[in-house]
Tab-separated table of C-alpha atoms and ligand atoms in Angstrom:
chain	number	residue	atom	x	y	z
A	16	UNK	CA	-8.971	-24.954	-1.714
A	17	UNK	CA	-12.634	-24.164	-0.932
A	18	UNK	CA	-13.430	-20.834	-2.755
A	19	UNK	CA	-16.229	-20.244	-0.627
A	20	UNK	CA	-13.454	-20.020	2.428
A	21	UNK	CA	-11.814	-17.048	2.332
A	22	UNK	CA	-14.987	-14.606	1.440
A	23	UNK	CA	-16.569	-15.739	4.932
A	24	UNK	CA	-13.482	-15.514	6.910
A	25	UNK	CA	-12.584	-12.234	5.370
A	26	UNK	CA	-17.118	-11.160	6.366
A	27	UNK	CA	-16.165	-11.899	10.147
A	28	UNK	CA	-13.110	-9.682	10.588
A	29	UNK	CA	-14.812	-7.185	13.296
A	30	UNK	CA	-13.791	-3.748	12.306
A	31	UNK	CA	-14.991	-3.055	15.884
A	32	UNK	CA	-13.734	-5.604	17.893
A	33	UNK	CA	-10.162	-5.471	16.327
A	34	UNK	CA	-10.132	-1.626	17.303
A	35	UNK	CA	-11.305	-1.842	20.820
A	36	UNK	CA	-8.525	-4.246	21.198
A	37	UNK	CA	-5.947	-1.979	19.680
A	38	UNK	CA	-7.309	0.864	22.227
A	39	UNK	CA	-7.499	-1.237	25.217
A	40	UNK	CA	-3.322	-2.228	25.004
A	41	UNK	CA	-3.133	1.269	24.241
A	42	UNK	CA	-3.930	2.405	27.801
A	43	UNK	CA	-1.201	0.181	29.042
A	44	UNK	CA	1.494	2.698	28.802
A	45	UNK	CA	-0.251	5.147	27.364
A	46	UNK	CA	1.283	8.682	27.152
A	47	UNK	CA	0.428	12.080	26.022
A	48	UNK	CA	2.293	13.830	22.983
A	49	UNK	CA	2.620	17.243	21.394
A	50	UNK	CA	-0.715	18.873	21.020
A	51	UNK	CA	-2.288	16.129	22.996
A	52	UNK	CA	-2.156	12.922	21.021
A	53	UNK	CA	-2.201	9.738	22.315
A	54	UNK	CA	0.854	7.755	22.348
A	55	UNK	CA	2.406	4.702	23.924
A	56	UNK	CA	5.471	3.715	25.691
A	57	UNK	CA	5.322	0.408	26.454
A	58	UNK	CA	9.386	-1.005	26.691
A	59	UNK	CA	10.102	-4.680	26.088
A	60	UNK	CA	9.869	-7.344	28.899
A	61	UNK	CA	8.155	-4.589	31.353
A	62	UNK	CA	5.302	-5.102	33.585
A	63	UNK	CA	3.316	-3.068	31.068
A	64	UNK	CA	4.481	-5.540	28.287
A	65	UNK	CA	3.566	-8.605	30.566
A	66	UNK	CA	-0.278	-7.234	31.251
A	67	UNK	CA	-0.425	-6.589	27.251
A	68	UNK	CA	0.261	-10.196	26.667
A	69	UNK	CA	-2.283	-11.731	29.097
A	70	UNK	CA	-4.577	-9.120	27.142
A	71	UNK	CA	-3.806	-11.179	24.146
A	72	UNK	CA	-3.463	-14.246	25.783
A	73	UNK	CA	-6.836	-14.068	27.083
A	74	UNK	CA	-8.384	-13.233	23.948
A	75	UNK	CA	-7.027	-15.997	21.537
A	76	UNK	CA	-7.993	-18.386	24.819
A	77	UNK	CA	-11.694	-16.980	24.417
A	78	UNK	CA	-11.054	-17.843	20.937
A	79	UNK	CA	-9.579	-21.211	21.300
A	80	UNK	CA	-6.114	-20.260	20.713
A	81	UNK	CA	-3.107	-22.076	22.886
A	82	UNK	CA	-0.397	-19.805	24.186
A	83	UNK	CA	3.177	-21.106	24.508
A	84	UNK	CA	6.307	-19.189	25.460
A	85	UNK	CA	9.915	-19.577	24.062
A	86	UNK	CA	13.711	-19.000	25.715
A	87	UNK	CA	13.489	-15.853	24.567
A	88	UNK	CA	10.503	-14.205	25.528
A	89	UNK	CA	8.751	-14.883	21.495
A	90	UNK	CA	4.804	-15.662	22.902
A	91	UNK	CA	2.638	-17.679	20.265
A	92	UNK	CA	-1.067	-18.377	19.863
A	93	UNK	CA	-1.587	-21.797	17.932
A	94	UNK	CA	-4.355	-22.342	15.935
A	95	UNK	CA	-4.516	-26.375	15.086
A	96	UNK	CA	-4.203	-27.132	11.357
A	97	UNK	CA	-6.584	-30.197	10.403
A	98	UNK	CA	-3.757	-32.464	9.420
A	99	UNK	CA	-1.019	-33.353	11.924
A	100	UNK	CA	2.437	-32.606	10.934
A	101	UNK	CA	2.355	-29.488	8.691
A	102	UNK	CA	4.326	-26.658	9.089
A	103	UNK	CA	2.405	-23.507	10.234
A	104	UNK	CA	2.053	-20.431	9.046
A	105	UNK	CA	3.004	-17.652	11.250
A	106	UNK	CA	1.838	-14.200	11.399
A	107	UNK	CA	2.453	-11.642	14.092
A	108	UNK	CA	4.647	-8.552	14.729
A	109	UNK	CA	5.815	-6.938	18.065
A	110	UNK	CA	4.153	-5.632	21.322
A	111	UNK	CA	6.814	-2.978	22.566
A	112	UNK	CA	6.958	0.431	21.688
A	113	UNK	CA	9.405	3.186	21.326
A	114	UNK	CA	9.256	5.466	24.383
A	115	UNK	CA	7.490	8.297	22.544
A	116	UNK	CA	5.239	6.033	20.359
A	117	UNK	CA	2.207	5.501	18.337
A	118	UNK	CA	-0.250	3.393	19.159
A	119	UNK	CA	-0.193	0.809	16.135
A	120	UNK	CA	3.289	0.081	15.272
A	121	UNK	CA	4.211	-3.376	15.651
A	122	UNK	CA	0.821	-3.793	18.225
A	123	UNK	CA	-1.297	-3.902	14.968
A	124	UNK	CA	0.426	-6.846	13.865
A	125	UNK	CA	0.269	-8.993	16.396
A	126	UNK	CA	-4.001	-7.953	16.860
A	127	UNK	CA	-4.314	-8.413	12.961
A	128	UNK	CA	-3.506	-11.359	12.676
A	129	UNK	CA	-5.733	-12.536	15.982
A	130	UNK	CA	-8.451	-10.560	14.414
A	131	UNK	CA	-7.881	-12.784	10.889
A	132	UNK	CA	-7.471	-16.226	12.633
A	133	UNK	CA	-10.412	-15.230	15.277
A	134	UNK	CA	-12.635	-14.844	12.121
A	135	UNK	CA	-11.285	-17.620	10.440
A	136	UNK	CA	-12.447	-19.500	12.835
A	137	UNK	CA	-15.695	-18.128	13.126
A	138	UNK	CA	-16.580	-18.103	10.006
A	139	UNK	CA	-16.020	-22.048	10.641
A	140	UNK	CA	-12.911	-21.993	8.305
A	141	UNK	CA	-10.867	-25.006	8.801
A	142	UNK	CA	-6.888	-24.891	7.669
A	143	UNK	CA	-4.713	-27.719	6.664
A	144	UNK	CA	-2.188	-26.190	8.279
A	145	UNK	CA	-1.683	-24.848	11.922
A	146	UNK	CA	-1.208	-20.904	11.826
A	147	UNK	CA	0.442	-19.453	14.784
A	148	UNK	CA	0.295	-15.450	15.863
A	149	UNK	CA	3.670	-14.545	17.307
A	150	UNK	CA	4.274	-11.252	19.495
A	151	UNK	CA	8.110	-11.229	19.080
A	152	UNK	CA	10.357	-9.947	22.102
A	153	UNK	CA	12.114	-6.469	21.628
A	154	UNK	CA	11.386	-5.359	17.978
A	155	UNK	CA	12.084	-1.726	18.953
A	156	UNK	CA	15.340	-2.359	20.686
A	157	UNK	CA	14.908	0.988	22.265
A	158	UNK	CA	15.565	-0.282	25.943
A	159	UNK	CA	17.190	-2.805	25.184
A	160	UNK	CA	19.762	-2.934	21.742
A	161	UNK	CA	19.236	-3.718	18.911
A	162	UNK	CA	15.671	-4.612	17.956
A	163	UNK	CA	14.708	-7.950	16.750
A	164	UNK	CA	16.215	-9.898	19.485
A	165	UNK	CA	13.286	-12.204	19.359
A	166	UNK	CA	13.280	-13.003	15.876
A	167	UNK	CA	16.828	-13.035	15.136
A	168	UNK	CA	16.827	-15.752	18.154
A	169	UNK	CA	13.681	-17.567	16.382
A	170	UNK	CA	15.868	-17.597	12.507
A	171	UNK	CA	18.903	-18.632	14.206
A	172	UNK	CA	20.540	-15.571	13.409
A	173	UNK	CA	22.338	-15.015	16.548
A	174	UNK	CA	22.068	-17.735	19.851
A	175	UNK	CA	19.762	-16.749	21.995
A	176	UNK	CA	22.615	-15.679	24.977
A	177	UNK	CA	23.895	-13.003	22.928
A	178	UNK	CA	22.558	-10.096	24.550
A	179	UNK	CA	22.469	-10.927	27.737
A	180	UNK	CA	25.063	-8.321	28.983
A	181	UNK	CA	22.944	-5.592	26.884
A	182	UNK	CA	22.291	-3.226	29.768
A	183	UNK	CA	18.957	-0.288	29.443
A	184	UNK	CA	19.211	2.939	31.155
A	185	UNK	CA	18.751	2.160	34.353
A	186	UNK	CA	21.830	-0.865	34.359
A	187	UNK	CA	19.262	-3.605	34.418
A	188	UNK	CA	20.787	-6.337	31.771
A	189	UNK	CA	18.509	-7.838	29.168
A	190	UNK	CA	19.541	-11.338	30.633
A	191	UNK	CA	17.917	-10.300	34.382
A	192	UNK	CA	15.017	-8.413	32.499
A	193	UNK	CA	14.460	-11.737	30.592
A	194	UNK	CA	14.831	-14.062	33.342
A	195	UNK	CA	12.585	-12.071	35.467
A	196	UNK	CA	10.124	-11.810	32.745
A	197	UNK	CA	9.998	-15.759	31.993
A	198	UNK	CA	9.666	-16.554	35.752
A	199	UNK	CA	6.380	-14.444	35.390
A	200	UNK	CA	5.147	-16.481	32.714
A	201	UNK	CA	5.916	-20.197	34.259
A	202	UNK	CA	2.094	-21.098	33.647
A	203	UNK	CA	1.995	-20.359	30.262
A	204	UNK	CA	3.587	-23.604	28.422
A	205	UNK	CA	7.189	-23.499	27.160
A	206	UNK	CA	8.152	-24.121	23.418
A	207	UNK	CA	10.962	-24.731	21.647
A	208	UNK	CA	13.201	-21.815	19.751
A	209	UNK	CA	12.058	-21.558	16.420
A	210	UNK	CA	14.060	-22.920	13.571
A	211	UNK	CA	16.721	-23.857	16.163
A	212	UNK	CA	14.792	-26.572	17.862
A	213	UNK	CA	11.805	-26.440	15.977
A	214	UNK	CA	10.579	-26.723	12.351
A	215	UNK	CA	10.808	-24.089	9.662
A	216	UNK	CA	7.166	-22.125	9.067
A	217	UNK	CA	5.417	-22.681	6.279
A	218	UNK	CA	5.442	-18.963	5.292
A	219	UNK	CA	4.823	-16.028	7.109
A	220	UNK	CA	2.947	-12.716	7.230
A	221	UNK	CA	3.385	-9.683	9.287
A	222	UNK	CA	0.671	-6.816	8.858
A	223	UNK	CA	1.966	-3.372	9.871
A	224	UNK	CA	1.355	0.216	9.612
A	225	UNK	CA	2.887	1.914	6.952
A	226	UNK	CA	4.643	4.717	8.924
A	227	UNK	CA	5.570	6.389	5.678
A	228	UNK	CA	3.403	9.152	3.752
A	229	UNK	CA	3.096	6.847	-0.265
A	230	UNK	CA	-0.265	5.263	1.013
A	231	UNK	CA	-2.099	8.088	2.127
A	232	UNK	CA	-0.831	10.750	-0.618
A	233	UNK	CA	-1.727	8.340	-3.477
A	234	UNK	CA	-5.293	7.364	-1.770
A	235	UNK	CA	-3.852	3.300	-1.669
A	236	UNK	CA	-5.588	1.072	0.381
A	237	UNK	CA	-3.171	-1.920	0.648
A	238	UNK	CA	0.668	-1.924	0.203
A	239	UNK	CA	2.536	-4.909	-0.729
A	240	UNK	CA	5.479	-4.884	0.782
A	241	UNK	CA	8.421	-5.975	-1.668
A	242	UNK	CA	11.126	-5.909	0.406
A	243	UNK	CA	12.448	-4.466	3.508
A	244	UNK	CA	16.252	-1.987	3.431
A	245	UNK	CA	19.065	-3.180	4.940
A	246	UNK	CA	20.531	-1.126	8.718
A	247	UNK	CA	23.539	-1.098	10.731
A	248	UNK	CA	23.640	-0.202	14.078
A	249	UNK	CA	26.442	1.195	15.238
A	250	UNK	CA	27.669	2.553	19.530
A	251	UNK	CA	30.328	5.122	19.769
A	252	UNK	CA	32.302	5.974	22.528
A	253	UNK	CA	34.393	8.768	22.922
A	254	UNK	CA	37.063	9.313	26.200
A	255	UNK	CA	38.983	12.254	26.411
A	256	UNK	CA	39.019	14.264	29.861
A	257	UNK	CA	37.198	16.111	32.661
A	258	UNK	CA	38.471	19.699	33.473
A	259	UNK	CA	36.961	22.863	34.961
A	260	UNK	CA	35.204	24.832	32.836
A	261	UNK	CA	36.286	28.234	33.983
A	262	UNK	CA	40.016	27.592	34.527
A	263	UNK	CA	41.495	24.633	31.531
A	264	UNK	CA	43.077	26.552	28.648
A	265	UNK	CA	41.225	25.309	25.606
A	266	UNK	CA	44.067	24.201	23.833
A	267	UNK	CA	44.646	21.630	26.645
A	268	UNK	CA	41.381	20.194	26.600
A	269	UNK	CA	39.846	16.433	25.806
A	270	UNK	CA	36.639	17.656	25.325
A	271	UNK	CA	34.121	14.748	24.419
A	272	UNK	CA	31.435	17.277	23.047
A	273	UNK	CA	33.458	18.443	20.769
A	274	UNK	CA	35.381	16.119	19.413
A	275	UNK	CA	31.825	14.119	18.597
A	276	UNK	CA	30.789	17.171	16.927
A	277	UNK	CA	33.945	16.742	14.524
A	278	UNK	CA	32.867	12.957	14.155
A	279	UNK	CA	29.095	14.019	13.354
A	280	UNK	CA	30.469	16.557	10.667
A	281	UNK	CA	32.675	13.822	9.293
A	282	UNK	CA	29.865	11.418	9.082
A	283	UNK	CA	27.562	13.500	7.190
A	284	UNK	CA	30.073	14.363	4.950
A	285	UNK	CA	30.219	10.105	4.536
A	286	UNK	CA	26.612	9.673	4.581
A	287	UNK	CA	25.993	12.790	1.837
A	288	UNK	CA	23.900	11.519	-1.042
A	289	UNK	CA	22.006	13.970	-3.245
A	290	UNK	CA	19.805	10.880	-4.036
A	291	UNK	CA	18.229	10.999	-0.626
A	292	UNK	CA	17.887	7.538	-0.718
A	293	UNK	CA	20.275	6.741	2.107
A	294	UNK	CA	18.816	7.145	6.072
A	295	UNK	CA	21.748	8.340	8.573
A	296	UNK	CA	20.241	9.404	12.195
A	297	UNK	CA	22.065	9.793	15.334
A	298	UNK	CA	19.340	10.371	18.124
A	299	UNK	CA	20.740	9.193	21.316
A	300	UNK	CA	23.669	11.184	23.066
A	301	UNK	CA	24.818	10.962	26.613
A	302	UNK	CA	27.552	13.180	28.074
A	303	UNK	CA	29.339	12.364	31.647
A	304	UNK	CA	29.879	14.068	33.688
A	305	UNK	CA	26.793	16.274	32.275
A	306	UNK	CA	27.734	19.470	33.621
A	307	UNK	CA	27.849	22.832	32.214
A	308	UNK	CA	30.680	23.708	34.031
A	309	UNK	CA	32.413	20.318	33.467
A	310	UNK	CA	34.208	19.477	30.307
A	311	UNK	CA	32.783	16.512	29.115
A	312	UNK	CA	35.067	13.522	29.589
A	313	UNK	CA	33.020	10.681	27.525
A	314	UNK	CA	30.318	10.766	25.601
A	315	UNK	CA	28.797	7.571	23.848
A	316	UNK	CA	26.351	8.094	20.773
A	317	UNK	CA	24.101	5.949	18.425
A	318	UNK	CA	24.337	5.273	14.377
A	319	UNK	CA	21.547	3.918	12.696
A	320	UNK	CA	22.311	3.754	9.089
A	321	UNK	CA	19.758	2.400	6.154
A	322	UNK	CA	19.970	1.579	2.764
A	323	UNK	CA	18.655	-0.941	0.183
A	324	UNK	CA	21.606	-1.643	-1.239
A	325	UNK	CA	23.583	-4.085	0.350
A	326	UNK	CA	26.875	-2.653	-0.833
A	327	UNK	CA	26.610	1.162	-0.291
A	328	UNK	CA	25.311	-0.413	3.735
A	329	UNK	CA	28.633	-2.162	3.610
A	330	UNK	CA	31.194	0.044	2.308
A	331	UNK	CA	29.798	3.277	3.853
A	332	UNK	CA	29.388	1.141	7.142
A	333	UNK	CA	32.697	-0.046	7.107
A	334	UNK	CA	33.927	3.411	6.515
A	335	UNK	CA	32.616	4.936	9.725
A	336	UNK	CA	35.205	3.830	12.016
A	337	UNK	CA	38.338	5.211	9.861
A	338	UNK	CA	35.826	8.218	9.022
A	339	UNK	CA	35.534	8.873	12.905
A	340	UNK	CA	39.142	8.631	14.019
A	341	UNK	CA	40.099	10.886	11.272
A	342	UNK	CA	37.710	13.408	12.509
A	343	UNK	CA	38.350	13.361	16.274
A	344	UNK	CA	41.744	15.267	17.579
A	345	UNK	CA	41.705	14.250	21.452
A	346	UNK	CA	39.400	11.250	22.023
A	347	UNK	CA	39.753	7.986	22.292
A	348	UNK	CA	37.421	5.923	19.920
A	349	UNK	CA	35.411	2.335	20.443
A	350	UNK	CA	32.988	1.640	17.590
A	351	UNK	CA	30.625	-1.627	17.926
A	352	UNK	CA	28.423	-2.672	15.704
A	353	UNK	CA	25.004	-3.480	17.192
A	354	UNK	CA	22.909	-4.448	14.762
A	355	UNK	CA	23.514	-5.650	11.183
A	356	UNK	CA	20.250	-6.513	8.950
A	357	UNK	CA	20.540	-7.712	5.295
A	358	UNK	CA	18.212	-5.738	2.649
A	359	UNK	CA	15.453	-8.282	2.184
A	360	UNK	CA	13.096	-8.715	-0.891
A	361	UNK	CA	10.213	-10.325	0.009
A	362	UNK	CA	8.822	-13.957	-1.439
A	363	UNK	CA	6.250	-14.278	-4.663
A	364	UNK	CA	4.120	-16.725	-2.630
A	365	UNK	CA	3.016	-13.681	-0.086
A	366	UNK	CA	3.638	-10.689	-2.298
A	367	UNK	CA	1.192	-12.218	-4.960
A	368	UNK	CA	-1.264	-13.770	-2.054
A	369	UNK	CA	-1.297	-10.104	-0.916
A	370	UNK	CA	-2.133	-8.924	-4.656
A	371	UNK	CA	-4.584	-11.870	-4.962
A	372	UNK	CA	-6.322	-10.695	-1.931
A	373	UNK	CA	-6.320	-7.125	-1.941
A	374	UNK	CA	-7.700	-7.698	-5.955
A	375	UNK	CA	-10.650	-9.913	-4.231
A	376	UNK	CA	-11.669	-7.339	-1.914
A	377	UNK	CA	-11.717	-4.536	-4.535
A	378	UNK	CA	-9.115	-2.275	-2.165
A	379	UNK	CA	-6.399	-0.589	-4.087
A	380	UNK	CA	-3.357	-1.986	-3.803
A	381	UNK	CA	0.460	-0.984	-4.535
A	382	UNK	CA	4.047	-2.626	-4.493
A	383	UNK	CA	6.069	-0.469	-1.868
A	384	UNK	CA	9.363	-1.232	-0.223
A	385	UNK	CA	9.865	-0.640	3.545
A	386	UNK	CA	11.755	1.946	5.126
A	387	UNK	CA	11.505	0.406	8.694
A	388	UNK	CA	13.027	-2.707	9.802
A	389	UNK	CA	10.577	-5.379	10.835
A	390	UNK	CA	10.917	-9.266	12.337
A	391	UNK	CA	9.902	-10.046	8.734
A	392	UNK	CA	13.562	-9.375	7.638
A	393	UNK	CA	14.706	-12.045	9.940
A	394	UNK	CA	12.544	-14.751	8.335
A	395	UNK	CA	13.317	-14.656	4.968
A	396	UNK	CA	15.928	-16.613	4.852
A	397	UNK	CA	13.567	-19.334	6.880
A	398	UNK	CA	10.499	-19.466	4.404
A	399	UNK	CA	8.303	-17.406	2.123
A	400	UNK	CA	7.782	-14.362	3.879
A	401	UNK	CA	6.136	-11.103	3.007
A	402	UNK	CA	4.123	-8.030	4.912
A	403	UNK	CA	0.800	-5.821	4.448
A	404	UNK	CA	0.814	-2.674	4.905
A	405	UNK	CA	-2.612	0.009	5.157
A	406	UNK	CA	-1.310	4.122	5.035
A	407	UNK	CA	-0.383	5.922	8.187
A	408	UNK	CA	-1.753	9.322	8.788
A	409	UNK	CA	0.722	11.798	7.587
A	410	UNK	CA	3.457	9.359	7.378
A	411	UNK	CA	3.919	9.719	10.715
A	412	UNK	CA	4.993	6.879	12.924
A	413	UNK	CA	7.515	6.600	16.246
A	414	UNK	CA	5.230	9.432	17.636
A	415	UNK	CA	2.094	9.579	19.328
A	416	UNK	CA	0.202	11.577	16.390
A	417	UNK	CA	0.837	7.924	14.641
A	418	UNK	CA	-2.654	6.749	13.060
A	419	UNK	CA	-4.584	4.579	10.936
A	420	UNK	CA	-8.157	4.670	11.124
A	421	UNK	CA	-10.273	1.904	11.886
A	422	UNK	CA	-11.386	1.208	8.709
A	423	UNK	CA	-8.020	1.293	7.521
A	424	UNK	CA	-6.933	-1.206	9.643
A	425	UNK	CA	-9.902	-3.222	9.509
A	426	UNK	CA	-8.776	-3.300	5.512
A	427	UNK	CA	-5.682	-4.685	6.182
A	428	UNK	CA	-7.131	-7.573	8.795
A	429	UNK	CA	-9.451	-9.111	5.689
A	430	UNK	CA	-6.756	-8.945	3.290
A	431	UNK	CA	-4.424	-10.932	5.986
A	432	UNK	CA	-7.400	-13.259	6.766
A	433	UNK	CA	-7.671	-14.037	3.093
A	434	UNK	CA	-3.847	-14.459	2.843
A	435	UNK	CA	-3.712	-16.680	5.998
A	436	UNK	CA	-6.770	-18.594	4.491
A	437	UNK	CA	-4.527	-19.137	1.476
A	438	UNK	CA	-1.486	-20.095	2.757
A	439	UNK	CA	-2.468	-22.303	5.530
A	440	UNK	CA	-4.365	-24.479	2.648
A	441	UNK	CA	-1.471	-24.838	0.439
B	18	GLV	C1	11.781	-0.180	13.619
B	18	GLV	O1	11.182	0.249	14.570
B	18	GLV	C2	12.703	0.636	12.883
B	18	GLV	O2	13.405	1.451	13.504
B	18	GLV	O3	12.731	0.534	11.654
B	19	MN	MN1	7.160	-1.974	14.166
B	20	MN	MN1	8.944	0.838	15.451
């Protein structure tokens, strides 16, 4: 590899240009948080989603970059490698948001690593290899559940039907959304489904925001990501009975409410660990009929359970069902599991590219694991696969007050150019 390569690729990542980008897509969706800040809620396979990708799409064409589209809704920009036949490389991360979001989770990804192949190019940087940025469908799997659709399609993880019965809020099935979505997108050519009709990547890279506090508190430039925990997503549903408020005895009651409060006590007591390693979080909670002078007669609510170790994830996990119907005393009980991600530790090949680079460039660097679930979990089993991360203000992420300054991010872009550089030349 030409030494000289990955010093001029990494002297034309635009600081500038890669942040005007980042707040451009932010105005699509944009929203305002607590005490003003600037968030995002831009929800998978939504007309907001669809004029953020012909953002992109416009910029890696201005750049020389060909779009395709998979089955799934996965959009790619292809950079040509310089000899036919080689696997790419593929960097990217995710365009949706949650629906009180930051403006740089997941998006900062995906304009990374157009920012790194943008300069590679510019710099006049050819690459054996081809390197392809990927915006992967429904990372946040908050309309639509679980997240990840789009990569665990890509992997082969799950065929690419399986949610199509997955309803959002408003009834509208993932399998309409997607449909509708695609016939949007009919000019932009169609690809193959990743490893499923396709060819394994090379390796791949997804840049991110940290959205934890290690970075910033311990004045770290870089983190290299070493792995990524494992989650389970869990729905529950609770049935019992409707009944007037005023008039139903108590003791005669199916209350829904309550009996998920019992199951949410039980829980904790399951999920206890004076570690604090473990992450247990319900957050989403709808009552019918929703009245305060109706008992409630169902009520469905969400798990999302994390750890690194794959067997406290699968014997607490598998404990939650038993744990509920213990707890309940009216209710009937459906538990399904929605989501089920392996703990991941990432591949030498990135993790030490990432080192290399970071070392190059004279940023700090550290080895940090990752709290959040990412598309990168997905392709380990496909290739070597690894992640950068650059600190998050606060820690704070799935908020508007999420940020990472310019420079910060601009940080993050060279060391992926330089990684990119790398990999596509070996
Ligand atoms: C991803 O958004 C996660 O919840 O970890
Ligand atoms: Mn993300
Ligand atoms: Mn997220």
């Amino acid at each position: 590899m030409n030494t000289n390569v990955a010093p001029n690729a990494v002297a034309a990542v635009s600081e500038a240009r890669q942040w005007d980008r980042l707040m451009e897509l932010a105005t699509l969706g944009a929203i305002t948080g607590a005490d003003g800040a600037p968030g995002v809620n831009r929800q998978a396979l939504t007309a907001l989603d669809r004029q953020a990708r012909r953002l992109l799409i416009g910029w890696g064409a201005a750049a020389g970059l060909k779009a395709s589209v998979d089955v799934l809704g996965n959009l790619f920009l292809r950079h040509e490698g310089t000899e036919a036949g080689l696997a790419p490389v593929v960097s990217g991360s995710h365009m949706d948001s949650q629906p009180a979001g930051g403006r740089f989770d997941g998006i900062w990804g995906v304009v990374a690593a157009l920012e790194a192949v943008q300069a590679l190019r510019e710099a006049g940087v050819a690459t054996r290899r081809p390197i392809e940025i990927v915006a992967w469908t429904n990372e946040e799997g908050s309309r639509f559940a679980p997240g990840c659709m789009g990569s665990m399609a890509y992997a082969g993880y799950r065929p690419p039907e399986t949610w199509d019965d997955v309803a959002d809020a408003e009834g509208i099935r993932f399998g309409d959304a997607l449909r509708e979505h695609l016939a949007e997108e009919t000019d932009i050519p169609h690809r193959g489904l990743g490893v499923v009709e396709g060819p394994r990547p090379h390796a791949y890279v997804e840049a991110h925001i940290e959205q934890g506090p290690i970075l910033e508190a311990e004045g770290i430039d870089i983190g290299i990501v070493t792995g990524i925990q494992g989650s389970r997503w869990f729905l529950v549903e609770l049935t019992g009975a409707s009944a007037h408020a005023g008039t139903a005895p108590v003791s005669t009651r199916r209350d829904a409410v309550q009996d998920m409060v019992r199951a949410i006590n039980a829980l904790n007591a399951l999920m206890a660990d004076p570690t604090d390693v473990l992450r247990f979080t319900v957050a989403s909670i709808e009552v019918k009929p929703n009245s305060s002078n109706s008992v409630a007669e169902t009520v469905k609510f969400t798990i999302d359970f994390r750890h690194p170790d794959a067997a406290v994830l699968r014997e607490r996990g598998d404990a939650i069902e038993a744990t509920i119907k213990g707890a309940v005393k009216t209710c009937e009980v459906k538990l399904t599991e929605r989501f089920n991600a392996d703990p991941v530790t990432f591949a030498p090949q990135v993790t030490e590219a990432v080192a290399r680079a970071a070392a190059a460039q004279g940023l700090s660097a550290k080895r940090i694991p990752s709290g959040a679930f990412h598309d990168a979990q997905f392709m380990v089993p496909l290739c070597p696969s690894g992640m950068i991360f650059v600190p998050s203000r606060d820690g704070i992420s799935h908020n508007p007050a999420e940020y990472s300054s310019p420079e910060q991010l601009a940080r993050g872009a060279r060391v992926l150019a330089q990684v990119l550089a790398e990999l596509a030349n070996s």
